[in-house]
Structures are given as structure tokens and as C-alpha cells.
JSON list of C-alpha atoms and ligand atoms in Angstrom, two decimals:
[
{"chain": "A", "resi": 1, "resn": "MET", "atom": "CA", "xyz": [7.01, 8.99, 16.80]},
{"chain": "A", "resi": 2, "resn": "ILE", "atom": "CA", "xyz": [6.91, 8.57, 13.04]},
{"chain": "A", "resi": 3, "resn": "VAL", "atom": "CA", "xyz": [5.83, 11.63, 11.07]},
{"chain": "A", "resi": 4, "resn": "LYS", "atom": "CA", "xyz": [4.44, 11.21, 7.55]},
{"chain": "A", "resi": 5, "resn": "PRO", "atom": "CA", "xyz": [2.94, 13.62, 5.03]},
{"chain": "A", "resi": 6, "resn": "VAL", "atom": "CA", "xyz": [-0.37, 11.94, 4.11]},
{"chain": "A", "resi": 7, "resn": "ASN", "atom": "CA", "xyz": [-0.18, 12.16, 0.38]},
{"chain": "A", "resi": 8, "resn": "LEU", "atom": "CA", "xyz": [3.28, 11.21, -0.75]},
{"chain": "A", "resi": 9, "resn": "GLY", "atom": "CA", "xyz": [4.49, 7.67, -0.39]},
{"chain": "A", "resi": 10, "resn": "SER", "atom": "CA", "xyz": [7.98, 6.43, -1.30]},
{"chain": "A", "resi": 11, "resn": "SER", "atom": "CA", "xyz": [9.14, 7.57, 2.16]},
{"chain": "A", "resi": 12, "resn": "VAL", "atom": "CA", "xyz": [9.54, 11.18, 1.00]},
{"chain": "A", "resi": 13, "resn": "GLY", "atom": "CA", "xyz": [9.22, 13.54, 3.96]},
{"chain": "A", "resi": 14, "resn": "ILE", "atom": "CA", "xyz": [8.93, 10.72, 6.54]},
{"chain": "A", "resi": 15, "resn": "ALA", "atom": "CA", "xyz": [10.98, 11.10, 9.71]},
{"chain": "A", "resi": 16, "resn": "ARG", "atom": "CA", "xyz": [11.40, 9.46, 13.10]},
{"chain": "A", "resi": 17, "resn": "ALA", "atom": "CA", "xyz": [11.47, 11.71, 16.15]},
{"chain": "A", "resi": 18, "resn": "ASN", "atom": "CA", "xyz": [12.52, 10.63, 19.63]},
{"chain": "A", "resi": 19, "resn": "ASN", "atom": "CA", "xyz": [12.40, 14.02, 21.31]},
{"chain": "A", "resi": 20, "resn": "ARG", "atom": "CA", "xyz": [10.40, 17.25, 21.13]},
{"chain": "A", "resi": 21, "resn": "ASP", "atom": "CA", "xyz": [12.90, 19.18, 18.98]},
{"chain": "A", "resi": 22, "resn": "LYS", "atom": "CA", "xyz": [13.11, 16.39, 16.42]},
{"chain": "A", "resi": 23, "resn": "LEU", "atom": "CA", "xyz": [9.31, 16.14, 16.37]},
{"chain": "A", "resi": 24, "resn": "ILE", "atom": "CA", "xyz": [9.00, 19.87, 15.61]},
{"chain": "A", "resi": 25, "resn": "ALA", "atom": "CA", "xyz": [11.63, 19.59, 12.86]},
{"chain": "A", "resi": 26, "resn": "ALA", "atom": "CA", "xyz": [9.90, 16.50, 11.43]},
{"chain": "A", "resi": 27, "resn": "LEU", "atom": "CA", "xyz": [6.52, 18.27, 11.41]},
{"chain": "A", "resi": 28, "resn": "ASP", "atom": "CA", "xyz": [8.05, 21.31, 9.66]},
{"chain": "A", "resi": 29, "resn": "GLU", "atom": "CA", "xyz": [9.55, 19.04, 7.04]},
{"chain": "A", "resi": 30, "resn": "ALA", "atom": "CA", "xyz": [6.37, 17.00, 6.55]},
{"chain": "A", "resi": 31, "resn": "PHE", "atom": "CA", "xyz": [4.12, 20.07, 6.26]},
{"chain": "A", "resi": 32, "resn": "GLY", "atom": "CA", "xyz": [6.35, 21.18, 3.39]},
{"chain": "A", "resi": 33, "resn": "PHE", "atom": "CA", "xyz": [5.04, 18.21, 1.43]},
{"chain": "A", "resi": 34, "resn": "ALA", "atom": "CA", "xyz": [1.37, 18.03, 2.48]},
{"chain": "A", "resi": 35, "resn": "SER", "atom": "CA", "xyz": [-1.28, 20.01, 4.31]},
{"chain": "A", "resi": 36, "resn": "ARG", "atom": "CA", "xyz": [-2.17, 16.98, 6.43]},
{"chain": "A", "resi": 37, "resn": "VAL", "atom": "CA", "xyz": [0.37, 14.97, 8.37]},
{"chain": "A", "resi": 38, "resn": "LEU", "atom": "CA", "xyz": [0.09, 11.63, 10.11]},
{"chain": "A", "resi": 39, "resn": "VAL", "atom": "CA", "xyz": [1.90, 11.12, 13.42]},
{"chain": "A", "resi": 40, "resn": "GLU", "atom": "CA", "xyz": [2.12, 7.53, 14.62]},
{"chain": "A", "resi": 41, "resn": "LYS", "atom": "CA", "xyz": [3.66, 5.82, 17.58]},
{"chain": "A", "resi": 42, "resn": "ALA", "atom": "CA", "xyz": [6.88, 4.22, 16.32]},
{"chain": "A", "resi": 43, "resn": "VAL", "atom": "CA", "xyz": [6.86, 0.44, 16.43]},
{"chain": "A", "resi": 44, "resn": "THR", "atom": "CA", "xyz": [10.06, -0.64, 18.20]},
{"chain": "A", "resi": 45, "resn": "PRO", "atom": "CA", "xyz": [11.53, -3.11, 17.73]},
{"chain": "A", "resi": 46, "resn": "LEU", "atom": "CA", "xyz": [10.22, -3.24, 14.19]},
{"chain": "A", "resi": 47, "resn": "ARG", "atom": "CA", "xyz": [9.93, -6.05, 11.70]},
{"chain": "A", "resi": 48, "resn": "GLU", "atom": "CA", "xyz": [8.33, -5.26, 8.35]},
{"chain": "A", "resi": 49, "resn": "ILE", "atom": "CA", "xyz": [6.37, -7.91, 6.49]},
{"chain": "A", "resi": 50, "resn": "ASN", "atom": "CA", "xyz": [4.66, -7.52, 3.12]},
{"chain": "A", "resi": 51, "resn": "CYS", "atom": "CA", "xyz": [2.08, -9.76, 1.50]},
{"chain": "A", "resi": 52, "resn": "ALA", "atom": "CA", "xyz": [0.31, -9.33, -1.84]},
{"chain": "A", "resi": 53, "resn": "VAL", "atom": "CA", "xyz": [-3.28, -10.29, -2.59]},
{"chain": "A", "resi": 54, "resn": "LEU", "atom": "CA", "xyz": [-4.68, -11.30, -5.98]},
{"chain": "A", "resi": 55, "resn": "GLY", "atom": "CA", "xyz": [-8.35, -11.48, -6.93]},
{"chain": "A", "resi": 56, "resn": "ASP", "atom": "CA", "xyz": [-11.43, -9.56, -5.87]},
{"chain": "A", "resi": 57, "resn": "ALA", "atom": "CA", "xyz": [-13.92, -9.44, -2.99]},
{"chain": "A", "resi": 58, "resn": "GLU", "atom": "CA", "xyz": [-15.42, -12.80, -4.00]},
{"chain": "A", "resi": 59, "resn": "ASP", "atom": "CA", "xyz": [-12.22, -14.72, -4.47]},
{"chain": "A", "resi": 60, "resn": "ALA", "atom": "CA", "xyz": [-8.96, -13.35, -3.10]},
{"chain": "A", "resi": 61, "resn": "ARG", "atom": "CA", "xyz": [-5.78, -15.20, -2.29]},
{"chain": "A", "resi": 62, "resn": "PRO", "atom": "CA", "xyz": [-2.58, -14.16, -0.54]},
{"chain": "A", "resi": 63, "resn": "SER", "atom": "CA", "xyz": [0.99, -14.52, -1.84]},
{"chain": "A", "resi": 64, "resn": "VAL", "atom": "CA", "xyz": [3.95, -15.64, 0.23]},
{"chain": "A", "resi": 65, "resn": "CYS", "atom": "CA", "xyz": [5.20, -13.09, 2.78]},
{"chain": "A", "resi": 66, "resn": "GLU", "atom": "CA", "xyz": [8.41, -11.14, 2.28]},
{"chain": "A", "resi": 67, "resn": "GLU", "atom": "CA", "xyz": [10.57, -9.26, 4.72]},
{"chain": "A", "resi": 68, "resn": "PRO", "atom": "CA", "xyz": [12.27, -6.16, 3.26]},
{"chain": "A", "resi": 69, "resn": "ILE", "atom": "CA", "xyz": [15.71, -5.56, 4.73]},
{"chain": "A", "resi": 70, "resn": "ASN", "atom": "CA", "xyz": [16.40, -1.94, 5.59]},
{"chain": "A", "resi": 71, "resn": "SER", "atom": "CA", "xyz": [19.81, -0.40, 5.20]},
{"chain": "A", "resi": 72, "resn": "ASP", "atom": "CA", "xyz": [18.54, 2.53, 7.24]},
{"chain": "A", "resi": 73, "resn": "GLU", "atom": "CA", "xyz": [16.15, 3.18, 10.12]},
{"chain": "A", "resi": 74, "resn": "ILE", "atom": "CA", "xyz": [13.40, 4.07, 7.70]},
{"chain": "A", "resi": 75, "resn": "LEU", "atom": "CA", "xyz": [13.23, 2.31, 4.38]},
{"chain": "A", "resi": 76, "resn": "SER", "atom": "CA", "xyz": [14.10, 5.34, 2.32]},
{"chain": "A", "resi": 77, "resn": "TYR", "atom": "CA", "xyz": [13.36, 6.56, -1.17]},
{"chain": "A", "resi": 78, "resn": "ARG", "atom": "CA", "xyz": [16.99, 5.72, -1.93]},
{"chain": "A", "resi": 79, "resn": "ASP", "atom": "CA", "xyz": [16.53, 2.13, -0.69]},
{"chain": "A", "resi": 80, "resn": "LYS", "atom": "CA", "xyz": [13.36, 1.70, -2.68]},
{"chain": "A", "resi": 81, "resn": "TYR", "atom": "CA", "xyz": [14.07, 3.39, -5.96]},
{"chain": "A", "resi": 82, "resn": "LEU", "atom": "CA", "xyz": [17.73, 4.25, -6.29]},
{"chain": "A", "resi": 83, "resn": "SER", "atom": "CA", "xyz": [19.39, 1.11, -4.93]},
{"chain": "A", "resi": 84, "resn": "GLY", "atom": "CA", "xyz": [19.56, -0.41, -8.40]},
{"chain": "A", "resi": 85, "resn": "GLY", "atom": "CA", "xyz": [20.39, 2.92, -10.02]},
{"chain": "A", "resi": 86, "resn": "LYS", "atom": "CA", "xyz": [23.71, 4.66, -10.72]},
{"chain": "A", "resi": 87, "resn": "GLY", "atom": "CA", "xyz": [26.67, 2.32, -10.49]},
{"chain": "A", "resi": 88, "resn": "SER", "atom": "CA", "xyz": [24.60, -0.82, -10.71]},
{"chain": "A", "resi": 89, "resn": "LYS", "atom": "CA", "xyz": [25.41, -3.25, -13.49]},
{"chain": "A", "resi": 90, "resn": "SER", "atom": "CA", "xyz": [22.03, -3.08, -15.15]},
{"chain": "A", "resi": 91, "resn": "GLY", "atom": "CA", "xyz": [22.11, 0.73, -14.98]},
{"chain": "A", "resi": 92, "resn": "LYS", "atom": "CA", "xyz": [18.40, 0.88, -14.28]},
{"chain": "A", "resi": 93, "resn": "SER", "atom": "CA", "xyz": [16.39, 0.91, -11.12]},
{"chain": "A", "resi": 94, "resn": "GLY", "atom": "CA", "xyz": [14.03, -1.94, -10.49]},
{"chain": "A", "resi": 95, "resn": "GLY", "atom": "CA", "xyz": [12.57, -0.31, -7.37]},
{"chain": "A", "resi": 96, "resn": "MET", "atom": "CA", "xyz": [11.16, -2.70, -4.78]},
{"chain": "A", "resi": 97, "resn": "SER", "atom": "CA", "xyz": [11.97, -5.75, -6.89]},
{"chain": "A", "resi": 98, "resn": "ASP", "atom": "CA", "xyz": [15.71, -5.00, -6.57]},
{"chain": "A", "resi": 99, "resn": "LEU", "atom": "CA", "xyz": [15.59, -4.33, -2.87]},
{"chain": "A", "resi": 100, "resn": "LYS", "atom": "CA", "xyz": [17.19, -6.71, -0.39]},
{"chain": "A", "resi": 101, "resn": "ARG", "atom": "CA", "xyz": [14.58, -9.00, 1.05]},
{"chain": "A", "resi": 102, "resn": "ARG", "atom": "CA", "xyz": [13.94, -12.33, 2.64]},
{"chain": "A", "resi": 103, "resn": "CYS", "atom": "CA", "xyz": [11.35, -14.17, 0.60]},
{"chain": "A", "resi": 104, "resn": "PRO", "atom": "CA", "xyz": [9.63, -16.06, 2.05]},
{"chain": "A", "resi": 105, "resn": "ALA", "atom": "CA", "xyz": [10.00, -14.09, 5.29]},
{"chain": "A", "resi": 106, "resn": "ASP", "atom": "CA", "xyz": [11.78, -15.95, 8.06]},
{"chain": "A", "resi": 107, "resn": "ILE", "atom": "CA", "xyz": [8.88, -15.76, 10.51]},
{"chain": "A", "resi": 108, "resn": "PRO", "atom": "CA", "xyz": [6.86, -18.36, 12.44]},
{"chain": "A", "resi": 109, "resn": "ASP", "atom": "CA", "xyz": [4.11, -20.15, 10.46]},
{"chain": "A", "resi": 110, "resn": "GLU", "atom": "CA", "xyz": [1.50, -18.74, 12.78]},
{"chain": "A", "resi": 111, "resn": "LEU", "atom": "CA", "xyz": [2.54, -15.15, 11.98]},
{"chain": "A", "resi": 112, "resn": "THR", "atom": "CA", "xyz": [2.62, -15.94, 8.25]},
{"chain": "A", "resi": 113, "resn": "GLN", "atom": "CA", "xyz": [-0.97, -17.13, 8.45]},
{"chain": "A", "resi": 114, "resn": "GLN", "atom": "CA", "xyz": [-2.00, -14.14, 10.54]},
{"chain": "A", "resi": 115, "resn": "VAL", "atom": "CA", "xyz": [-0.46, -11.76, 7.94]},
{"chain": "A", "resi": 116, "resn": "GLN", "atom": "CA", "xyz": [-2.06, -13.61, 5.02]},
{"chain": "A", "resi": 117, "resn": "THR", "atom": "CA", "xyz": [-5.51, -13.63, 6.64]},
{"chain": "A", "resi": 118, "resn": "LEU", "atom": "CA", "xyz": [-5.30, -9.95, 7.54]},
{"chain": "A", "resi": 119, "resn": "ALA", "atom": "CA", "xyz": [-4.00, -9.11, 4.03]},
{"chain": "A", "resi": 120, "resn": "VAL", "atom": "CA", "xyz": [-7.03, -10.75, 2.39]},
{"chain": "A", "resi": 121, "resn": "LYS", "atom": "CA", "xyz": [-9.40, -9.11, 4.89]},
{"chain": "A", "resi": 122, "resn": "THR", "atom": "CA", "xyz": [-7.88, -5.66, 4.20]},
{"chain": "A", "resi": 123, "resn": "PHE", "atom": "CA", "xyz": [-8.10, -6.21, 0.43]},
{"chain": "A", "resi": 124, "resn": "ARG", "atom": "CA", "xyz": [-11.76, -7.22, 0.67]},
{"chain": "A", "resi": 125, "resn": "THR", "atom": "CA", "xyz": [-12.70, -4.47, 3.12]},
{"chain": "A", "resi": 126, "resn": "LEU", "atom": "CA", "xyz": [-11.28, -1.82, 0.79]},
{"chain": "A", "resi": 127, "resn": "GLY", "atom": "CA", "xyz": [-13.06, -3.36, -2.21]},
{"chain": "A", "resi": 128, "resn": "CYS", "atom": "CA", "xyz": [-9.84, -4.03, -4.11]},
{"chain": "A", "resi": 129, "resn": "SER", "atom": "CA", "xyz": [-9.54, -5.97, -7.32]},
{"chain": "A", "resi": 130, "resn": "GLY", "atom": "CA", "xyz": [-6.48, -7.20, -9.22]},
{"chain": "A", "resi": 131, "resn": "VAL", "atom": "CA", "xyz": [-3.20, -7.13, -7.28]},
{"chain": "A", "resi": 132, "resn": "ALA", "atom": "CA", "xyz": [-2.27, -5.07, -4.24]},
{"chain": "A", "resi": 133, "resn": "ARG", "atom": "CA", "xyz": [0.68, -5.43, -1.87]},
{"chain": "A", "resi": 134, "resn": "ILE", "atom": "CA", "xyz": [-0.20, -4.85, 1.74]},
{"chain": "A", "resi": 135, "resn": "ASP", "atom": "CA", "xyz": [2.57, -3.83, 4.13]},
{"chain": "A", "resi": 136, "resn": "PHE", "atom": "CA", "xyz": [2.58, -4.73, 7.80]},
{"chain": "A", "resi": 137, "resn": "LEU", "atom": "CA", "xyz": [4.48, -3.59, 10.87]},
{"chain": "A", "resi": 138, "resn": "ASN", "atom": "CA", "xyz": [5.23, -6.20, 13.49]},
{"chain": "A", "resi": 139, "resn": "ASN", "atom": "CA", "xyz": [6.79, -5.96, 16.91]},
{"chain": "A", "resi": 140, "resn": "PRO", "atom": "CA", "xyz": [8.60, -9.31, 17.21]},
{"chain": "A", "resi": 141, "resn": "GLU", "atom": "CA", "xyz": [8.79, -8.96, 21.00]},
{"chain": "A", "resi": 142, "resn": "THR", "atom": "CA", "xyz": [5.11, -8.42, 21.70]},
{"chain": "A", "resi": 143, "resn": "GLY", "atom": "CA", "xyz": [3.77, -10.12, 18.56]},
{"chain": "A", "resi": 144, "resn": "GLU", "atom": "CA", "xyz": [1.64, -7.05, 17.74]},
{"chain": "A", "resi": 145, "resn": "LEU", "atom": "CA", "xyz": [0.76, -6.68, 14.08]},
{"chain": "A", "resi": 146, "resn": "TRP", "atom": "CA", "xyz": [-0.48, -3.58, 12.22]},
{"chain": "A", "resi": 147, "resn": "VAL", "atom": "CA", "xyz": [-1.57, -3.00, 8.66]},
{"chain": "A", "resi": 148, "resn": "ASN", "atom": "CA", "xyz": [0.67, -0.10, 7.63]},
{"chain": "A", "resi": 149, "resn": "GLU", "atom": "CA", "xyz": [-0.31, 0.65, 4.07]},
{"chain": "A", "resi": 150, "resn": "ILE", "atom": "CA", "xyz": [-1.63, -0.73, 0.85]},
{"chain": "A", "resi": 151, "resn": "ASN", "atom": "CA", "xyz": [0.30, -0.27, -2.39]},
{"chain": "A", "resi": 152, "resn": "THR", "atom": "CA", "xyz": [-1.37, -0.25, -5.75]},
{"chain": "A", "resi": 153, "resn": "ILE", "atom": "CA", "xyz": [-0.11, -1.22, -9.19]},
{"chain": "A", "resi": 154, "resn": "PRO", "atom": "CA", "xyz": [1.82, -0.20, -11.22]},
{"chain": "A", "resi": 155, "resn": "GLY", "atom": "CA", "xyz": [4.06, 0.80, -8.30]},
{"chain": "A", "resi": 156, "resn": "SER", "atom": "CA", "xyz": [3.78, -2.56, -6.61]},
{"chain": "A", "resi": 157, "resn": "LEU", "atom": "CA", "xyz": [2.95, -5.38, -8.96]},
{"chain": "A", "resi": 158, "resn": "SER", "atom": "CA", "xyz": [4.91, -7.70, -6.64]},
{"chain": "A", "resi": 159, "resn": "PHE", "atom": "CA", "xyz": [5.40, -10.29, -9.37]},
{"chain": "A", "resi": 160, "resn": "TYR", "atom": "CA", "xyz": [8.24, -11.86, -7.37]},
{"chain": "A", "resi": 161, "resn": "LEU", "atom": "CA", "xyz": [5.87, -12.66, -4.50]},
{"chain": "A", "resi": 162, "resn": "TRP", "atom": "CA", "xyz": [3.66, -14.56, -6.92]},
{"chain": "A", "resi": 163, "resn": "GLU", "atom": "CA", "xyz": [6.58, -16.36, -8.56]},
{"chain": "A", "resi": 164, "resn": "ALA", "atom": "CA", "xyz": [7.52, -17.53, -5.06]},
{"chain": "A", "resi": 165, "resn": "ALA", "atom": "CA", "xyz": [3.91, -18.66, -4.55]},
{"chain": "A", "resi": 166, "resn": "GLY", "atom": "CA", "xyz": [4.06, -20.77, -7.73]},
{"chain": "A", "resi": 167, "resn": "VAL", "atom": "CA", "xyz": [2.31, -18.27, -10.02]},
{"chain": "A", "resi": 168, "resn": "PRO", "atom": "CA", "xyz": [4.53, -17.45, -13.03]},
{"chain": "A", "resi": 169, "resn": "PHE", "atom": "CA", "xyz": [4.47, -13.92, -14.48]},
{"chain": "A", "resi": 170, "resn": "ASP", "atom": "CA", "xyz": [2.33, -14.79, -17.53]},
{"chain": "A", "resi": 171, "resn": "GLU", "atom": "CA", "xyz": [-0.26, -16.51, -15.37]},
{"chain": "A", "resi": 172, "resn": "LEU", "atom": "CA", "xyz": [-0.33, -13.47, -13.04]},
{"chain": "A", "resi": 173, "resn": "LEU", "atom": "CA", "xyz": [-0.97, -11.12, -15.98]},
{"chain": "A", "resi": 174, "resn": "ASP", "atom": "CA", "xyz": [-3.62, -13.49, -17.32]},
{"chain": "A", "resi": 175, "resn": "THR", "atom": "CA", "xyz": [-5.46, -13.51, -13.98]},
{"chain": "A", "resi": 176, "resn": "MET", "atom": "CA", "xyz": [-5.23, -9.72, -13.74]},
{"chain": "A", "resi": 177, "resn": "LEU", "atom": "CA", "xyz": [-6.69, -9.32, -17.24]},
{"chain": "A", "resi": 178, "resn": "GLN", "atom": "CA", "xyz": [-9.55, -11.69, -16.41]},
{"chain": "A", "resi": 179, "resn": "GLN", "atom": "CA", "xyz": [-10.20, -9.62, -13.29]},
{"chain": "A", "resi": 180, "resn": "ALA", "atom": "CA", "xyz": [-10.25, -6.41, -15.34]},
{"chain": "A", "resi": 181, "resn": "PHE", "atom": "CA", "xyz": [-12.78, -7.88, -17.81]},
{"chain": "A", "resi": 182, "resn": "LYS", "atom": "CA", "xyz": [-14.93, -9.06, -14.93]},
{"chain": "A", "resi": 183, "resn": "ARG", "atom": "CA", "xyz": [-14.80, -5.61, -13.32]},
{"chain": "A", "resi": 184, "resn": "HIS", "atom": "CA", "xyz": [-15.73, -4.00, -16.64]},
{"chain": "A", "resi": 185, "resn": "ARG", "atom": "CA", "xyz": [-18.73, -6.32, -17.06]},
{"chain": "A", "resi": 186, "resn": "GLU", "atom": "CA", "xyz": [-19.87, -5.58, -13.52]},
{"chain": "A", "resi": 187, "resn": "ARG", "atom": "CA", "xyz": [-19.54, -1.82, -13.97]},
{"chain": "A", "resi": 188, "resn": "ALA", "atom": "CA", "xyz": [-21.35, -1.91, -17.30]},
{"chain": "A", "resi": 189, "resn": "ALA", "atom": "CA", "xyz": [-24.32, -3.53, -15.56]},
{"chain": "A", "resi": 190, "resn": "LEU", "atom": "CA", "xyz": [-24.61, -0.65, -13.05]},
{"chain": "A", "resi": 191, "resn": "SER", "atom": "CA", "xyz": [-26.61, 2.54, -13.52]},
{"chain": "A", "resi": 192, "resn": "PHE", "atom": "CA", "xyz": [-24.71, 5.77, -13.15]},
{"chain": "A", "resi": 193, "resn": "SER", "atom": "CA", "xyz": [-27.59, 8.18, -13.88]},
{"chain": "A", "resi": 194, "resn": "TYR", "atom": "CA", "xyz": [-31.34, 8.40, -13.68]},
{"chain": "A", "resi": 195, "resn": "ASP", "atom": "CA", "xyz": [-33.92, 10.93, -14.83]},
{"chain": "A", "resi": 196, "resn": "THR", "atom": "CA", "xyz": [-35.14, 13.36, -12.21]},
{"chain": "A", "resi": 197, "resn": "ASN", "atom": "CA", "xyz": [-36.91, 16.71, -12.07]},
{"chain": "A", "resi": 198, "resn": "ILE", "atom": "CA", "xyz": [-35.28, 17.60, -8.81]},
{"chain": "A", "resi": 199, "resn": "LEU", "atom": "CA", "xyz": [-34.14, 21.05, -10.00]},
{"chain": "A", "resi": 200, "resn": "SER", "atom": "CA", "xyz": [-37.39, 22.03, -11.73]},
{"chain": "A", "resi": 201, "resn": "ALA", "atom": "CA", "xyz": [-38.92, 23.55, -8.58]},
{"chain": "A", "resi": 202, "resn": "VAL", "atom": "CA", "xyz": [-35.86, 25.61, -7.74]},
{"chain": "A", "resi": 203, "resn": "SER", "atom": "CA", "xyz": [-35.59, 29.26, -8.74]},
{"chain": "A", "resi": 204, "resn": "PHE", "atom": "CA", "xyz": [-32.07, 30.62, -8.98]},
{"chain": "A", "resi": 205, "resn": "GLY", "atom": "CA", "xyz": [-31.80, 34.23, -7.80]},
{"chain": "A", "resi": 206, "resn": "GLY", "atom": "CA", "xyz": [-30.10, 36.57, -10.25]},
{"chain": "A", "resi": 207, "resn": "THR", "atom": "CA", "xyz": [-30.72, 34.54, -13.38]},
{"chain": "A", "resi": 208, "resn": "LYS", "atom": "CA", "xyz": [-32.12, 36.40, -16.40]},
{"chain": "A", "resi": 209, "resn": "GLY", "atom": "CA", "xyz": [-35.78, 37.20, -16.12]},
{"chain": "A", "resi": 210, "resn": "SER", "atom": "CA", "xyz": [-35.96, 36.55, -12.41]},
{"chain": "A", "resi": 211, "resn": "LYS", "atom": "CA", "xyz": [-36.80, 39.47, -10.12]},
{"chain": "A", "resi": 212, "resn": "GLN", "atom": "CA", "xyz": [-36.23, 37.69, -6.81]},
{"chain": "B", "resi": 301, "resn": "LIG", "atom": "N1", "xyz": [4.61, 3.42, 12.93]},
{"chain": "B", "resi": 301, "resn": "LIG", "atom": "C1", "xyz": [5.84, 3.12, 12.48]},
{"chain": "B", "resi": 301, "resn": "LIG", "atom": "N2", "xyz": [6.78, 2.62, 13.32]},
{"chain": "B", "resi": 301, "resn": "LIG", "atom": "C2", "xyz": [8.04, 2.35, 12.90]},
{"chain": "B", "resi": 301, "resn": "LIG", "atom": "N3", "xyz": [8.47, 2.52, 11.62]},
{"chain": "B", "resi": 301, "resn": "LIG", "atom": "C3", "xyz": [7.59, 3.00, 10.73]},
{"chain": "B", "resi": 301, "resn": "LIG", "atom": "C4", "xyz": [6.23, 3.32, 11.10]},
{"chain": "B", "resi": 301, "resn": "LIG", "atom": "N4", "xyz": [5.59, 3.79, 10.00]},
{"chain": "B", "resi": 301, "resn": "LIG", "atom": "C5", "xyz": [6.50, 3.75, 9.00]},
{"chain": "B", "resi": 301, "resn": "LIG", "atom": "N5", "xyz": [7.70, 3.28, 9.42]},
{"chain": "B", "resi": 301, "resn": "LIG", "atom": "C6", "xyz": [8.93, 3.13, 8.59]},
{"chain": "B", "resi": 301, "resn": "LIG", "atom": "O1", "xyz": [8.90, 4.09, 7.54]},
{"chain": "B", "resi": 301, "resn": "LIG", "atom": "C7", "xyz": [8.84, 3.44, 6.26]},
{"chain": "B", "resi": 301, "resn": "LIG", "atom": "C8", "xyz": [7.97, 4.24, 5.32]},
{"chain": "B", "resi": 301, "resn": "LIG", "atom": "O2", "xyz": [6.66, 4.41, 5.86]},
{"chain": "B", "resi": 301, "resn": "LIG", "atom": "P1", "xyz": [5.37, 4.01, 5.06]},
{"chain": "B", "resi": 301, "resn": "LIG", "atom": "O3", "xyz": [4.19, 4.21, 5.94]},
{"chain": "B", "resi": 301, "resn": "LIG", "atom": "O4", "xyz": [5.54, 2.65, 4.47]},
{"chain": "B", "resi": 301, "resn": "LIG", "atom": "O5", "xyz": [5.30, 5.12, 3.93]},
{"chain": "B", "resi": 301, "resn": "LIG", "atom": "P2", "xyz": [5.51, 5.07, 2.35]},
{"chain": "B", "resi": 301, "resn": "LIG", "atom": "O6", "xyz": [4.16, 5.34, 1.79]},
{"chain": "B", "resi": 301, "resn": "LIG", "atom": "O7", "xyz": [6.45, 6.17, 2.08]},
{"chain": "B", "resi": 301, "resn": "LIG", "atom": "O8", "xyz": [6.04, 3.72, 1.97]},
{"chain": "B", "resi": 301, "resn": "LIG", "atom": "C9", "xyz": [8.29, 2.04, 6.56]},
{"chain": "B", "resi": 301, "resn": "LIG", "atom": "O9", "xyz": [8.66, 1.13, 5.56]},
{"chain": "B", "resi": 301, "resn": "LIG", "atom": "C10", "xyz": [8.95, 1.76, 7.92]},
{"chain": "B", "resi": 301, "resn": "LIG", "atom": "O10", "xyz": [10.31, 1.39, 7.74]},
{"chain": "B", "resi": 302, "resn": "LIG", "atom": "MG1", "xyz": [5.82, 1.86, 2.64]}
]
């Protein structure tokens, strides 16, 4: 099983358990980080595939797929955020963009299309707009594919996935800004309040002047 605190991300507090004792220890650890914990069946063997989506519900397109390469069983906080840190030449961490990856992922065309279609569907179902990277779990033996999680900006701008898809960084930012303006115009056209007398007939016990 994989045990995850529901509200953290960055692999903090996530553990794999393959027996009862490890499961109990993993739950103890996870409940130290959140009051709700997710326990999932572990996908084994596991191949991870990520795909970003750009646009909105009306017009969304997928990036190329990438395959992050784990140095550990679970892609850890260290892998994600500290791998470019201390001791690296640049001296700063670039997070996911520094991580080892295959881009585009070395997977069959059919799977690439399946991931891209599901990525767009997920993005639209959740009503996303702008850029989001959607992470998948795949069992290469059975071909099963799961949406694992969706990552929002600024954590996961995934500019490298767009560069690989022929969208340079400035064009990506341009598209995102256009999306933001569009979203703003759409929101401005919506009503967020309306006049009502709904509370006028209610008497609140204990308020000044009231005897009931
Ligand atoms: N059901 C699962 N089966 C196998 N490995 C998993 C499963 N869920 C997560 N993992 C591993 O744990 C890592 C972190 O889990 P994830 O759900 O992506 O949480 P986070 O929000 O911390 O990124 C994944 O990248 C993957 O390596
Ligand atoms: Mg993740």
C-alpha cells in the first residue's frame, strides 16, 4: 500500500508499506502531517508519466509526455527539490525542472495518446484554466493507467514540457496571460450577489428587545 497525508504534496509523509507493521508505522507518520490520510493500492511495477495541459475548458491542448526517473522507490522531497541544491554547480534548486527525466517519455505512441487524452479530460472536468501538469501512474505489464494527481502553478509550470512541444517560454507566458484576461472578463460578467429579504422574517432569540 501507499500511505499519503491528504494535504501535503512534495512526497512529505508518504510511505510504502508491504506488511502490517510497516502500514501501522506509515499511518502513524502520515497522521502526524494531516488529519486525513489516503491509502492506495501500490502500483507495481510502476512507470510514472506526466503531461501538462494548457488552455481552458473550451480549448485545451496537451504537452509532450515526460517520464521522471526515480533515484528511490518513491520520488522523494529530496529528489524533487533538493537534487539541484547543495553541492550543485548552480547552487540553487530548480525543483522538478532539474530532475532526471526522459522527455519525451519512451513509451508506445498509443500510451502517449491515451495519457494526452486523459490529461485534457481531467483538466476540463476539474474546470482548470492556464497550465497544469497532470501526473499518471502506469503499470507497464498490464497497461493500466491512473490519474495520480494534478499540480498547479507556480509549483509546476512545466515550461520544459512546452519547449519540447514547440512552445517557447515567452509564447507560453503570453498564452497564460491571455487566459488570465479571458478568465477575468468571464468572472466580471457573473453575478456574485443579489438582493433578498430572506432574513427579514427571522427573529433571533436573545437579541436586544426580544423576549422570546
Ligand atoms: N498508488 C501508488 N502506487 C505506487 N507508487 C505511488 C502511488 N502513489 C504514489 N506513488 C509514488 O509516490 C510519489 C509521490 O506521490 P504523489 O501522489 O505524487 O504525492 P505528491 O503530492 O507528494 O507528489 C509518486 O511520484 C510515486 O513515485
Ligand atoms: Mg507527485
